[in-house]
Coordinates of C-alpha atoms and ligand atoms in Angstrom, one line a residue:
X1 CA -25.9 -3.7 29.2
X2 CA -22.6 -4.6 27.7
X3 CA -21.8 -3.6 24.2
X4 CA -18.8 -5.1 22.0
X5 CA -17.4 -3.2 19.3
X6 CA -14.5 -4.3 16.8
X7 CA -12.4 -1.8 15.2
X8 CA -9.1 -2.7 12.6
X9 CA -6.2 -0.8 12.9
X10 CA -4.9 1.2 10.0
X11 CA -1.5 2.1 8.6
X12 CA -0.7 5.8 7.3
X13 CA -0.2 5.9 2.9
X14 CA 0.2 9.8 3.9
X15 CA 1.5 10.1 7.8
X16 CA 0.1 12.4 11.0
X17 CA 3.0 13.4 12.5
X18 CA 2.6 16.5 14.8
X19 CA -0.4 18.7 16.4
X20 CA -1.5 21.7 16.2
X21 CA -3.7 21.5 19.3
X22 CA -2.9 18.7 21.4
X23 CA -6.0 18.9 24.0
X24 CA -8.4 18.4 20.6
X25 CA -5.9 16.5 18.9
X26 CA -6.3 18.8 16.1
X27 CA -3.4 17.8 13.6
X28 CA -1.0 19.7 11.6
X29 CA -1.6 18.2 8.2
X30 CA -4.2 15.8 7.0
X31 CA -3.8 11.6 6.7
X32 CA -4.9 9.0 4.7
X33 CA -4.6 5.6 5.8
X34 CA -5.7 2.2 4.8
X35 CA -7.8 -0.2 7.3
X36 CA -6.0 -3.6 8.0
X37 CA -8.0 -7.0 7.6
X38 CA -5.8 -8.8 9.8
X39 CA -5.6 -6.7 13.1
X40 CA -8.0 -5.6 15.1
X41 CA -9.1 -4.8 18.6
X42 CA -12.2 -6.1 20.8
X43 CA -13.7 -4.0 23.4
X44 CA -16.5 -4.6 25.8
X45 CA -17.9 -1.4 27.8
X46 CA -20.5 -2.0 30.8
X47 CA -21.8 0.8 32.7
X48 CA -22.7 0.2 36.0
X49 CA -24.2 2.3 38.4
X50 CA -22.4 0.1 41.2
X51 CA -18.8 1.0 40.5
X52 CA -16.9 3.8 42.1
X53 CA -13.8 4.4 38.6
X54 CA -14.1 2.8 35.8
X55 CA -11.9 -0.5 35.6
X56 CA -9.5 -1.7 32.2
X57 CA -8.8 -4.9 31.3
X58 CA -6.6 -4.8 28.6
X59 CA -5.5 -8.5 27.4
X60 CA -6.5 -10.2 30.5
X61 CA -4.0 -7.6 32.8
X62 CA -6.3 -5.6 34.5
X63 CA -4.8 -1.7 34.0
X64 CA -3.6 0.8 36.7
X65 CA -1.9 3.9 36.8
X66 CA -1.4 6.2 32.8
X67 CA -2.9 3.6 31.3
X68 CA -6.1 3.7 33.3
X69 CA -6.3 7.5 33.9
X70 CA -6.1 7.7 30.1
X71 CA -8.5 5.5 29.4
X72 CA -11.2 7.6 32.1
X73 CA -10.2 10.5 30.3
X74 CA -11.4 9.8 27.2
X75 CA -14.8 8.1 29.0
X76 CA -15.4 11.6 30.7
X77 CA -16.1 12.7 26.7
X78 CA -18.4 10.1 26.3
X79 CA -20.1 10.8 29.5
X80 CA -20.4 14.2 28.9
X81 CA -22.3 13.5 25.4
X82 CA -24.3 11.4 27.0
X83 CA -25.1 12.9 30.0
X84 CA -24.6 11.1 33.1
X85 CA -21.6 9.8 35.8
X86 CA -21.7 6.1 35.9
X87 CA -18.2 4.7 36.0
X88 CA -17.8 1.7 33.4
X89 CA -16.3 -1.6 33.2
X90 CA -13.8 -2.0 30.2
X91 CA -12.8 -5.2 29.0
X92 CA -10.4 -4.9 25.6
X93 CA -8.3 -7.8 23.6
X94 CA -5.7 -6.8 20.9
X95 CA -5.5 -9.2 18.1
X96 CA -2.4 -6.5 17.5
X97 CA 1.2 -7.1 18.7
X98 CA 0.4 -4.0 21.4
X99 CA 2.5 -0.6 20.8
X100 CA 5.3 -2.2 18.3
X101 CA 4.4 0.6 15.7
X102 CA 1.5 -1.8 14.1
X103 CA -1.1 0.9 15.6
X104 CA -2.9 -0.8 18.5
X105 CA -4.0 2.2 19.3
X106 CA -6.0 3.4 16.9
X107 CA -8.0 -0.1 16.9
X108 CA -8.3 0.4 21.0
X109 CA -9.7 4.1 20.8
X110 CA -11.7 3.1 17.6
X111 CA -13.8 0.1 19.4
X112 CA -13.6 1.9 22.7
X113 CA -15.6 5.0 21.0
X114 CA -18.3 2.6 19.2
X115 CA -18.7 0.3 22.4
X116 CA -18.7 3.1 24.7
X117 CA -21.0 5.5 23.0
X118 CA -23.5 2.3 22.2
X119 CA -23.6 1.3 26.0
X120 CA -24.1 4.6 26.7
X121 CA -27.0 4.9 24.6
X122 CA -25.6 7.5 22.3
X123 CA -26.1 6.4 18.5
X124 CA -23.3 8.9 16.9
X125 CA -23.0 9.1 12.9
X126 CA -19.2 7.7 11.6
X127 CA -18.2 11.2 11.4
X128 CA -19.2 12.5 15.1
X129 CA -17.5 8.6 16.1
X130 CA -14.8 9.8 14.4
X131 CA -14.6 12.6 16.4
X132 CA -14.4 11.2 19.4
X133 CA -12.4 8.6 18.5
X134 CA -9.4 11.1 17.6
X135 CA -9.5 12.3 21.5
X136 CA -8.3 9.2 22.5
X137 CA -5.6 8.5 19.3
X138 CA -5.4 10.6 16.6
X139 CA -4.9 8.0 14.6
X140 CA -8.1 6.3 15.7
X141 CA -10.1 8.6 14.1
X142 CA -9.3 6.7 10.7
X143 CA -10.4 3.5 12.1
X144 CA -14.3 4.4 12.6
X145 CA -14.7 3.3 8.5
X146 CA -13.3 0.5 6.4
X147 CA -11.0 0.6 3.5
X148 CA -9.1 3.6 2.8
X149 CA -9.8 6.7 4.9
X150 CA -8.6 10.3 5.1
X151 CA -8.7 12.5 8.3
X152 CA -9.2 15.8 7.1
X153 CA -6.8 17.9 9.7
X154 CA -9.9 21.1 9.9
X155 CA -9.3 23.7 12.2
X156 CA -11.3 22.7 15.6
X157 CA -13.4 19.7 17.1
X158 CA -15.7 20.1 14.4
X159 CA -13.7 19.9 11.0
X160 CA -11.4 17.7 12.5
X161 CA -13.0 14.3 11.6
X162 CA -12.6 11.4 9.1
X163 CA -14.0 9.3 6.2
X164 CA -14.2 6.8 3.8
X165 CA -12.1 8.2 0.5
X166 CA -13.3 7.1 -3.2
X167 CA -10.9 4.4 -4.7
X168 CA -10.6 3.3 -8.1
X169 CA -12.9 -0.2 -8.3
X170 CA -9.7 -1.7 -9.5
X171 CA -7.1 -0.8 -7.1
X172 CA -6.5 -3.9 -5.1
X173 CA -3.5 -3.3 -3.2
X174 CA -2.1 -5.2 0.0
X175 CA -0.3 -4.5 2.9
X176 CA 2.7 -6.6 4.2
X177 CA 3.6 -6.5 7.7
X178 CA 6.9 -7.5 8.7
X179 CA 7.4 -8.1 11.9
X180 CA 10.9 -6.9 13.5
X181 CA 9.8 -6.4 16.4
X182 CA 7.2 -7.7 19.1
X183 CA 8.7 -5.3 21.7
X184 CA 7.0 -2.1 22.9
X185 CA 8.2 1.0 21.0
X186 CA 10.6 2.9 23.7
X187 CA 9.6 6.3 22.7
X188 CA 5.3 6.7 22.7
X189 CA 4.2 8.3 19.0
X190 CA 2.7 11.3 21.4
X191 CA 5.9 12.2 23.5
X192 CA 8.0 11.8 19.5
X193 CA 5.7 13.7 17.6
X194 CA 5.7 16.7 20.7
X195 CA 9.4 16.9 21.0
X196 CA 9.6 17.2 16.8
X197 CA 6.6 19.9 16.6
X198 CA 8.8 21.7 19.5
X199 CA 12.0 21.4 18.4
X200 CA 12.8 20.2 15.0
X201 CA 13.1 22.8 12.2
X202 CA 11.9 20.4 9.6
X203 CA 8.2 20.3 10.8
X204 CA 6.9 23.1 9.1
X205 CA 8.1 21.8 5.6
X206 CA 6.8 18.5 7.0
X207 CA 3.4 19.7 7.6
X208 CA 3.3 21.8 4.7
X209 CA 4.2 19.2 2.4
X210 CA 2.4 16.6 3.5
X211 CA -1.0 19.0 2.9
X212 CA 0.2 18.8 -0.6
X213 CA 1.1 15.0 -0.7
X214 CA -2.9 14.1 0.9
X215 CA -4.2 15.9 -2.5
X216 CA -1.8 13.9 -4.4
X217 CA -2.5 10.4 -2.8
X218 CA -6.0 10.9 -2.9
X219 CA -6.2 11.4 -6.9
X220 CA -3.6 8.2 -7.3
X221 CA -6.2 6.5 -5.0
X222 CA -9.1 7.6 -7.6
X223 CA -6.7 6.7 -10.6
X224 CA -5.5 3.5 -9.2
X225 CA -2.2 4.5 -9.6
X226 CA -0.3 1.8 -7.9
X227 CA 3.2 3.5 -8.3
X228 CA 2.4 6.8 -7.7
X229 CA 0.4 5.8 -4.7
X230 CA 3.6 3.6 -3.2
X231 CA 6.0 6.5 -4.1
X232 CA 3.8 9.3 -2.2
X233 CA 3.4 6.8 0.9
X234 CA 7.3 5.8 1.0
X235 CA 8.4 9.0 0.4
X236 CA 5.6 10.6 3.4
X237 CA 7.3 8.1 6.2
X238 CA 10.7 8.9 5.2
X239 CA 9.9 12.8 5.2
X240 CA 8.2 11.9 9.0
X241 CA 11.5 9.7 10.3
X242 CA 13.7 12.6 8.8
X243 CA 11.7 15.0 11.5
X244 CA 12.7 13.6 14.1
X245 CA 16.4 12.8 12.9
X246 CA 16.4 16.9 12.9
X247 CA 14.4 17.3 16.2
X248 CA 16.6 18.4 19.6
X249 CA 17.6 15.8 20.6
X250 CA 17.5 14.0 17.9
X251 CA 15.9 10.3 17.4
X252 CA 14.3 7.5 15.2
X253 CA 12.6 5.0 15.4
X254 CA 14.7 2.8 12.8
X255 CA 16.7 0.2 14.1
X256 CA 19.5 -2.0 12.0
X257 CA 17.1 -4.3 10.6
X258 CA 14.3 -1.1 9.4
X259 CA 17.8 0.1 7.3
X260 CA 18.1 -3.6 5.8
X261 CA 14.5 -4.5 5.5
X262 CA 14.3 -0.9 3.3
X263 CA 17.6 -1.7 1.3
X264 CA 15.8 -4.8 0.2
X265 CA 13.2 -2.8 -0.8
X266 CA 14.9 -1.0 -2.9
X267 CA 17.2 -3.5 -4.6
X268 CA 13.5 -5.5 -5.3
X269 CA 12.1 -2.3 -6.7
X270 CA 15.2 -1.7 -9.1
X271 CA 14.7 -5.6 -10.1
X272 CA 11.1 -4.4 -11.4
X273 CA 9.4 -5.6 -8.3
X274 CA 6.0 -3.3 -7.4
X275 CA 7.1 -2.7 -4.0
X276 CA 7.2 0.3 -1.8
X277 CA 7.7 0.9 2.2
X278 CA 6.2 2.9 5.2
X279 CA 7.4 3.3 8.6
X280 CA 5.1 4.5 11.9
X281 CA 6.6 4.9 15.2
X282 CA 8.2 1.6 15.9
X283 CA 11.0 -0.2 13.4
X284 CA 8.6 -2.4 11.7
X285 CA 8.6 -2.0 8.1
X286 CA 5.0 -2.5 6.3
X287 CA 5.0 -3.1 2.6
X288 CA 3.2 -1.8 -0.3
X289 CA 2.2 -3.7 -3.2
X290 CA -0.4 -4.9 -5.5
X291 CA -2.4 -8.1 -4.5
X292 CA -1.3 -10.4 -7.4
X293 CA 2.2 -9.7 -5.9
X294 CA 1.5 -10.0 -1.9
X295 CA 2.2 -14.0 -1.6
X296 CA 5.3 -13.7 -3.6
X297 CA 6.9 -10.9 -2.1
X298 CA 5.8 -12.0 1.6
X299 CA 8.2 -15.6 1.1
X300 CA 10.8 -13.3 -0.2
X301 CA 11.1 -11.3 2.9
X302 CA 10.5 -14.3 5.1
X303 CA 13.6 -16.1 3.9
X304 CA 15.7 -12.6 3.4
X305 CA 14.7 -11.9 7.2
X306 CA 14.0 -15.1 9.3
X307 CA 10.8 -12.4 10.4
X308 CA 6.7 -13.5 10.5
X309 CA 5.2 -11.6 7.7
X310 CA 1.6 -10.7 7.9
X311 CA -0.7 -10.1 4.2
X312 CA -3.2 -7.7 5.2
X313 CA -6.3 -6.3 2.7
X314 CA -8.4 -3.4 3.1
X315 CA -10.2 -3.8 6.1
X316 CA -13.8 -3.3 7.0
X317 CA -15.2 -0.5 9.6
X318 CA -15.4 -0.7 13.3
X319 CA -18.9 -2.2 13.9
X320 CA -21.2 -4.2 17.0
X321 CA -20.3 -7.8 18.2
X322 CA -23.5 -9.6 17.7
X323 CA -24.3 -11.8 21.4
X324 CA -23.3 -14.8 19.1
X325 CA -20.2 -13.5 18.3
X326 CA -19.5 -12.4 21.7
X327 CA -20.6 -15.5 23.3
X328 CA -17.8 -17.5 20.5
X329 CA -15.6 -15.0 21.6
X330 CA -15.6 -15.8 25.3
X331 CA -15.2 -19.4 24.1
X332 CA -12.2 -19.0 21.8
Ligands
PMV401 O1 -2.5 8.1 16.9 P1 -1.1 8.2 17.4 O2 -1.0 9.3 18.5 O3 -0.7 6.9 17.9 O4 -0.1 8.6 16.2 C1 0.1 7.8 15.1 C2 1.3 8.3 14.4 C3 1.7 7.4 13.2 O5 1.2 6.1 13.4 C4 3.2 7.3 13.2 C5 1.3 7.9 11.9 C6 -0.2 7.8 11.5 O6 -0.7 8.6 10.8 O7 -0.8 6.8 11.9

């Protein structure tokens, strides 16, 4: 039986940058993140007792080599759980620009778990999905549930897992994305965030910080603080960028238009403009800001930047196709 699962990306308010195990994924600090609206990832899993490896179809290219092996990786977890060693056809569309640091791949891991799992027959809670979900992408782990989500960091496979955090019922913020760049990032957010835990004397502080700065974001979350939420989650992605500018060698992810697109920021922000930044592992800038303010401040950066612009809300959790969705799927 083939099951379909969606799951939405989501973009780091308080950053993972780093592990402290990397075969569980187990991170150095906790994150908090808020779900996107307006990306997501669909993936169809069929176990078939016919196959001899599991096959990947990412976007219509079927998948060979890393990309594949990873994949049956993280499918040997779910067979484990559930049990058995049928190989499974995998079938997966990003409605994502794909590795240009607007997290594809914590939507891919995220509907990969739920779809998997499901065709397998397992019916996980959130927080075991979770779970799973962060072997494939860290990151993934915080796009199991909608809205805002923290992944607490914990200290094995256990305490590591994710969940929905309380919000004050009037926050209604929005996330811009501008998009700089379509392009593949040129360094993956695993190799970076190894070479920085290895090498860069800032990542202690980093981790240590940031510990302090989830406590932080999640009572402006609870408050509804708009600035203090935008200056913790500017000011977590800078602290992550400035890891790596200290790592051996050194590197970022910035390029020439990140540095503009961030000056304009800031000259927007001393004009009285609610508007803050974050930065993941590609140059693309994504910006902060309340929802009364989104329309405005997207034609703004438009015409600055020549650049597509993307308004994104809070996004809902990873759930189930319905066959009538699927079957208007396979039509679109
Ligand atoms: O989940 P990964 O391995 O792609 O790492 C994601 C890292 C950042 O996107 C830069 C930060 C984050 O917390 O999502």
């Amino acid at each position: 039986m083939t099951v379909t699962a969606r799951a939405h990306t989501n973009i780091a308010l308080i950053k993972y940058w780093g592990k402290s195990d990397p075969q569980l994924i187990i991170p150095a600090n906790s994150s908090i993140s808020m779900t996107l609206d307006q990306f997501y990832t669909d993936t169809s899993v069929d176990f078939d007792p016919q196959l001899t490896a599991d096959s990947f179809s990412l976007d219509g290219q079927e998948q060979s080599g890393a990309a594949l092996q990873k994949l049956s990786k993280f499918m040997d977890l779910v067979r484990q759980r559930a049990g058995h060693n049928t190989f499974a056809r995998i079938t997966s569309t990003n409605h994502v620009p794909t590795a240009a640091g607007l997290a594809s791949s914590a939507s891919a891991y995220a509907a990969l778990a739920l779809a998997a799992t499901r065709a397998a027959g397992l019916q996980l809670s959130n927080k075991d999905l979770t779970r799973i979900a962060r072997r494939g992408s860290g990151s993934a782990s915080r796009s199991i549930d909608g809205g805002y989500v923290i992944w607490h960091r914990g200290t094995d496979d256990a305490t590591s897992f994710a969940e929905p955090l309380p919000v004050a019922p009037d926050l209604d913020l929005r996330m811009l994305a501008v998009v700089l760049d379509h392009q593949p990032k040129k360094l993956s957010s695993r190799s970076g965030m190894a070479n920085t835990v290895a090498t860069s004397p800032y990542f202690p502080a980093w981790a240590k910080s940031s510990e302090v700065a989830a406590a932080a974001m999640q009572a402006a979350l609870l408050a509804g603080d708009f600035d203090q939420i935008g200056r913790l989650a500017e000011r977590s992605a800078m602290m992550m960028h400035a890891t790596n500018m200290a790592a051996e060698p050194p590197f970022t992810y910035f390029n020439p238009e990140t540095l503009a697109t961030l000056d304009y920021v800031h000259a927007l922000r001393d004009q009285g403009m609610p508007v803050y930044a974050t930065i993941d592992a590609g140059p693309n800038v994504k910006l902060i800001c309340p929802a009364v303010n989104a329309e405005d401040l997207a034609d703004l950066f438009r015409q600055r930047l020549g650049k597509p612009v993307v308004i994104c809300a809070p996004g809902p959790a990873a759930r189930v196709l319905t066959t009538a969705e699927m079957e208007a799927n396979a039509h679109a």
